[in-house]
Short mmCIF file of C-alpha atoms in Angstrom, two decimals:
data_model
loop_
_atom_site.label_atom_id
_atom_site.label_comp_id
_atom_site.label_asym_id
_atom_site.label_seq_id
_atom_site.Cartn_x
_atom_site.Cartn_y
_atom_site.Cartn_z
CA MET A 1 -25.90 -8.75 -9.81
CA LYS A 2 -22.30 -7.68 -10.42
CA TYR A 3 -21.79 -7.18 -6.62
CA SER A 4 -22.86 -10.64 -5.96
CA LYS A 5 -20.44 -12.07 -8.45
CA ASN A 6 -17.58 -10.07 -6.95
CA ILE A 7 -18.45 -11.27 -3.45
CA PHE A 8 -18.59 -15.01 -4.80
CA TRP A 9 -15.12 -14.80 -6.53
CA LYS A 10 -13.61 -12.91 -3.62
CA ASP A 11 -14.89 -15.50 -1.21
CA ALA A 12 -13.63 -18.46 -3.53
CA PHE A 13 -10.13 -16.98 -3.67
CA THR A 14 -10.13 -16.16 0.01
CA THR A 15 -10.97 -19.79 0.80
CA GLY A 16 -8.37 -21.09 -1.55
CA LEU A 17 -5.84 -18.79 0.07
CA TYR A 18 -6.76 -19.97 3.58
CA VAL A 19 -6.63 -23.66 2.64
CA GLY A 20 -3.27 -23.28 0.89
CA LEU A 21 -1.85 -21.46 3.98
CA ALA A 22 -3.28 -24.04 6.35
CA LEU A 23 -1.63 -26.84 4.38
CA SER A 24 1.57 -24.98 4.21
CA LEU A 25 1.56 -24.44 7.94
CA SER A 26 0.92 -28.24 8.36
CA VAL A 27 4.17 -28.81 6.29
CA VAL A 28 6.07 -26.42 8.53
CA VAL A 29 4.83 -28.11 11.65
CA SER A 30 5.76 -31.45 10.13
CA TYR A 31 9.29 -30.32 9.55
CA VAL A 32 9.69 -28.71 12.93
CA MET A 33 8.22 -31.59 14.87
CA ARG A 34 9.47 -34.37 12.66
CA ASP A 35 10.58 -36.60 15.61
CA SER A 36 7.51 -36.05 17.63
CA SER A 37 4.71 -38.59 18.34
CA MET A 38 2.09 -35.68 18.27
CA LEU A 39 2.85 -34.82 14.63
CA SER A 40 -0.23 -36.24 13.08
CA VAL A 41 -2.48 -34.91 15.93
CA VAL A 42 -1.06 -31.37 15.52
CA ASN A 43 -1.52 -31.50 11.67
CA ASN A 44 -5.00 -32.78 11.94
CA ILE A 45 -5.85 -29.97 14.43
CA ILE A 46 -4.53 -27.36 12.14
CA VAL A 47 -6.51 -28.68 9.07
CA LEU A 48 -9.73 -29.16 10.99
CA SER A 49 -9.56 -25.78 12.75
CA SER A 50 -8.96 -24.18 9.40
CA ILE A 51 -11.93 -25.90 7.85
CA PHE A 52 -14.05 -24.87 10.85
CA GLY A 53 -12.96 -21.30 10.52
CA ILE A 54 -13.50 -21.09 6.81
CA THR A 55 -17.00 -22.58 7.32
CA LEU A 56 -17.95 -19.99 9.82
CA TYR A 57 -16.60 -17.20 7.66
CA ARG A 58 -18.59 -18.51 4.64
CA GLY A 59 -21.72 -18.89 6.73
CA LYS A 60 -21.63 -15.31 7.97
CA LEU A 61 -20.79 -13.98 4.37
CA PHE A 62 -23.57 -15.96 2.59
CA SER A 63 -26.27 -15.24 5.35
CA LYS A 64 -25.80 -11.57 4.48
CA THR A 65 -25.42 -11.81 0.75
CA LEU A 66 -27.26 -14.97 -0.40
CA ALA A 67 -30.49 -13.13 -1.25
CA LYS A 68 -28.59 -11.30 -3.91
CA TYR A 69 -28.13 -14.47 -5.92
CA LYS A 70 -30.90 -15.59 -8.24
CA GLN A 71 -30.38 -19.23 -7.30
CA PRO A 72 -28.58 -20.18 -4.13
CA PHE A 73 -25.57 -22.25 -5.25
CA PRO A 74 -26.78 -24.35 -8.23
CA PHE A 75 -24.55 -27.08 -9.10
CA VAL A 76 -22.53 -25.29 -11.71
CA THR A 77 -21.88 -22.36 -9.33
CA ALA A 78 -20.87 -24.81 -6.61
CA LEU A 79 -18.43 -26.50 -9.09
CA LYS A 80 -16.91 -23.16 -10.07
CA TYR A 81 -16.45 -22.23 -6.47
CA SER A 82 -14.83 -25.54 -5.64
CA LEU A 83 -12.51 -25.52 -8.64
CA THR A 84 -11.39 -21.96 -7.96
CA SER A 85 -10.71 -22.35 -4.35
CA ILE A 86 -9.19 -25.92 -4.64
CA CYS A 87 -6.87 -24.90 -7.60
CA LEU A 88 -5.65 -21.78 -5.82
CA SER A 89 -4.90 -23.73 -2.64
CA GLY A 90 -3.10 -26.38 -4.72
CA VAL A 91 -0.92 -23.69 -6.41
CA ILE A 92 -0.06 -22.08 -3.07
CA TYR A 93 0.75 -25.43 -1.49
CA GLY A 94 2.67 -26.63 -4.46
CA ALA A 95 4.82 -23.49 -4.51
CA PHE A 96 5.50 -23.73 -0.77
CA MET A 97 6.48 -27.45 -1.14
CA TYR A 98 8.87 -26.55 -3.89
CA ILE A 99 10.60 -24.06 -1.58
CA MET A 100 10.55 -26.42 1.30
CA TYR A 101 12.14 -29.26 -0.82
CA ASN A 102 14.66 -27.18 -2.58
CA HIS A 103 15.76 -24.36 -0.25
CA ILE A 104 14.65 -24.92 3.32
CA ALA A 105 14.92 -28.54 4.12
CA GLU A 106 16.47 -30.22 1.09
CA ASP A 107 18.72 -32.63 3.07
CA TYR A 108 15.91 -33.76 5.38
CA TYR A 109 13.55 -34.55 2.49
CA ARG A 110 16.21 -36.27 0.49
CA GLU A 111 17.12 -38.45 3.53
CA THR A 112 13.50 -39.26 4.07
CA VAL A 113 12.93 -40.34 0.45
CA VAL A 114 16.09 -42.43 0.33
CA LYS A 115 15.10 -44.16 3.55
CA MET A 116 11.67 -45.00 2.05
CA MET A 117 13.25 -46.23 -1.21
CA GLU A 118 15.83 -48.46 0.76
CA GLU A 119 12.99 -49.99 2.73
CA ILE A 120 10.83 -50.63 -0.36
CA TYR A 121 13.66 -51.89 -2.60
CA LYS A 122 15.84 -53.95 -0.05
CA GLY A 123 18.51 -55.90 -1.93
CA ASN A 124 17.88 -54.39 -5.31
CA GLU A 125 20.51 -51.64 -5.62
CA ASN A 126 19.75 -50.89 -9.38
CA SER A 127 16.16 -49.88 -8.58
CA ILE A 128 17.31 -47.65 -5.76
CA MET A 129 19.76 -45.79 -8.18
CA ASP A 130 17.05 -45.50 -10.86
CA ILE A 131 14.57 -43.99 -8.42
CA GLU A 132 17.13 -41.70 -6.99
CA THR A 133 17.92 -40.34 -10.46
CA ALA A 134 14.24 -39.90 -11.21
CA TYR A 135 13.79 -38.13 -7.84
CA ASP A 136 16.59 -35.74 -8.72
CA SER A 137 15.09 -34.80 -12.16
CA PHE A 138 11.70 -33.80 -10.75
CA ILE A 139 12.63 -32.44 -7.41
CA HIS A 140 14.13 -29.32 -9.01
CA SER A 141 11.17 -28.58 -11.21
CA PRO A 142 8.60 -26.13 -9.66
CA ILE A 143 5.91 -26.97 -12.17
CA TYR A 144 6.01 -30.64 -10.94
CA PHE A 145 4.99 -29.51 -7.39
CA ILE A 146 2.42 -27.09 -8.58
CA ILE A 147 0.75 -29.48 -11.09
CA SER A 148 0.80 -32.39 -8.74
CA SER A 149 -0.60 -30.28 -5.89
CA VAL A 150 -3.40 -28.97 -7.93
CA PHE A 151 -4.36 -32.55 -9.04
CA ALA A 152 -4.07 -33.83 -5.59
CA MET A 153 -6.20 -30.99 -4.31
CA LEU A 154 -8.91 -31.56 -6.95
CA PHE A 155 -9.14 -35.15 -6.12
CA MET A 156 -9.27 -34.66 -2.38
CA GLY A 157 -11.53 -31.58 -2.60
CA ILE A 158 -13.97 -32.20 -5.38
CA LEU A 159 -15.17 -35.66 -4.46
CA PRO A 160 -16.08 -34.85 -0.84
CA SER A 161 -17.60 -31.49 -1.80
CA LEU A 162 -19.90 -33.08 -4.39
CA LEU A 163 -20.93 -35.77 -1.88
CA ILE A 164 -21.61 -33.08 0.74
CA SER A 165 -23.49 -30.89 -1.51
CA SER A 166 -25.78 -33.81 -2.57
CA ILE A 167 -26.56 -34.55 1.06
CA ILE A 168 -27.10 -30.94 2.44
CA LYS A 169 -30.70 -29.61 2.46
CA ARG A 170 -31.22 -26.36 0.75
CA ASN A 171 -34.47 -25.42 2.41
CA ASP A 172 -32.72 -22.86 4.69
CA PHE A 173 -31.14 -21.16 1.78
CA MET A 174 -34.54 -21.06 -0.13
CA GLU A 175 -36.22 -19.45 2.98
CA ILE A 176 -33.66 -16.70 2.95
CA ASN A 177 -34.19 -16.12 -0.70
CA ASN A 178 -38.00 -16.25 -0.43
CA ASN A 179 -37.83 -13.85 2.48
CA SER A 180 -35.90 -11.27 0.68
CA GLN A 181 -38.35 -11.58 -2.30
CA ASP A 182 -41.30 -11.01 0.04
CA ASN A 183 -39.56 -7.88 1.59
CA ASN A 184 -39.14 -6.63 -2.02
CA GLU A 185 -42.70 -7.17 -2.87
CA ASN A 186 -43.84 -5.41 0.36
CA LYS A 187 -41.75 -2.40 -0.50
CA GLU A 188 -43.40 -2.12 -3.88
CA ILE A 189 -46.87 -2.13 -2.37
#
């Protein structure tokens, strides 16, 4: 059973790493192609291809090792898997965003936020100054980026994964588990 748990946690961390790197790559593409009309298309392709690749990887991994689990992905196990991979991807993404905002493209992001604030608060200069002061106070805090990324990833990841897990049939997984039990019984005879 210990081998199965190690594979489970390794896969959860690997998935979180890949998702965090895919999101970081989409930020780099956003920065490089900031004036391009293809920006949203390229970002969506990066994220969707990452999801597709991770799904293929997990399918191959679990088809080989699923029989070693007593129950194939009960709710608590699925929740632990989701929380682990989502939190890790949020930490990676938040750390990368902190580096982007403060060291690589500080002027670009400041200009973008100031333009947004000017559009929102046209004619009210006091509000713009207050928001700019608040922006300066949190933009230099790495913990802000990491915590906000983790919460955003939890919100964007847990809800769809719970919905998907409630819809997906588990009969295929049960067949794999039952076949392995039948093989074990035949070996004993």
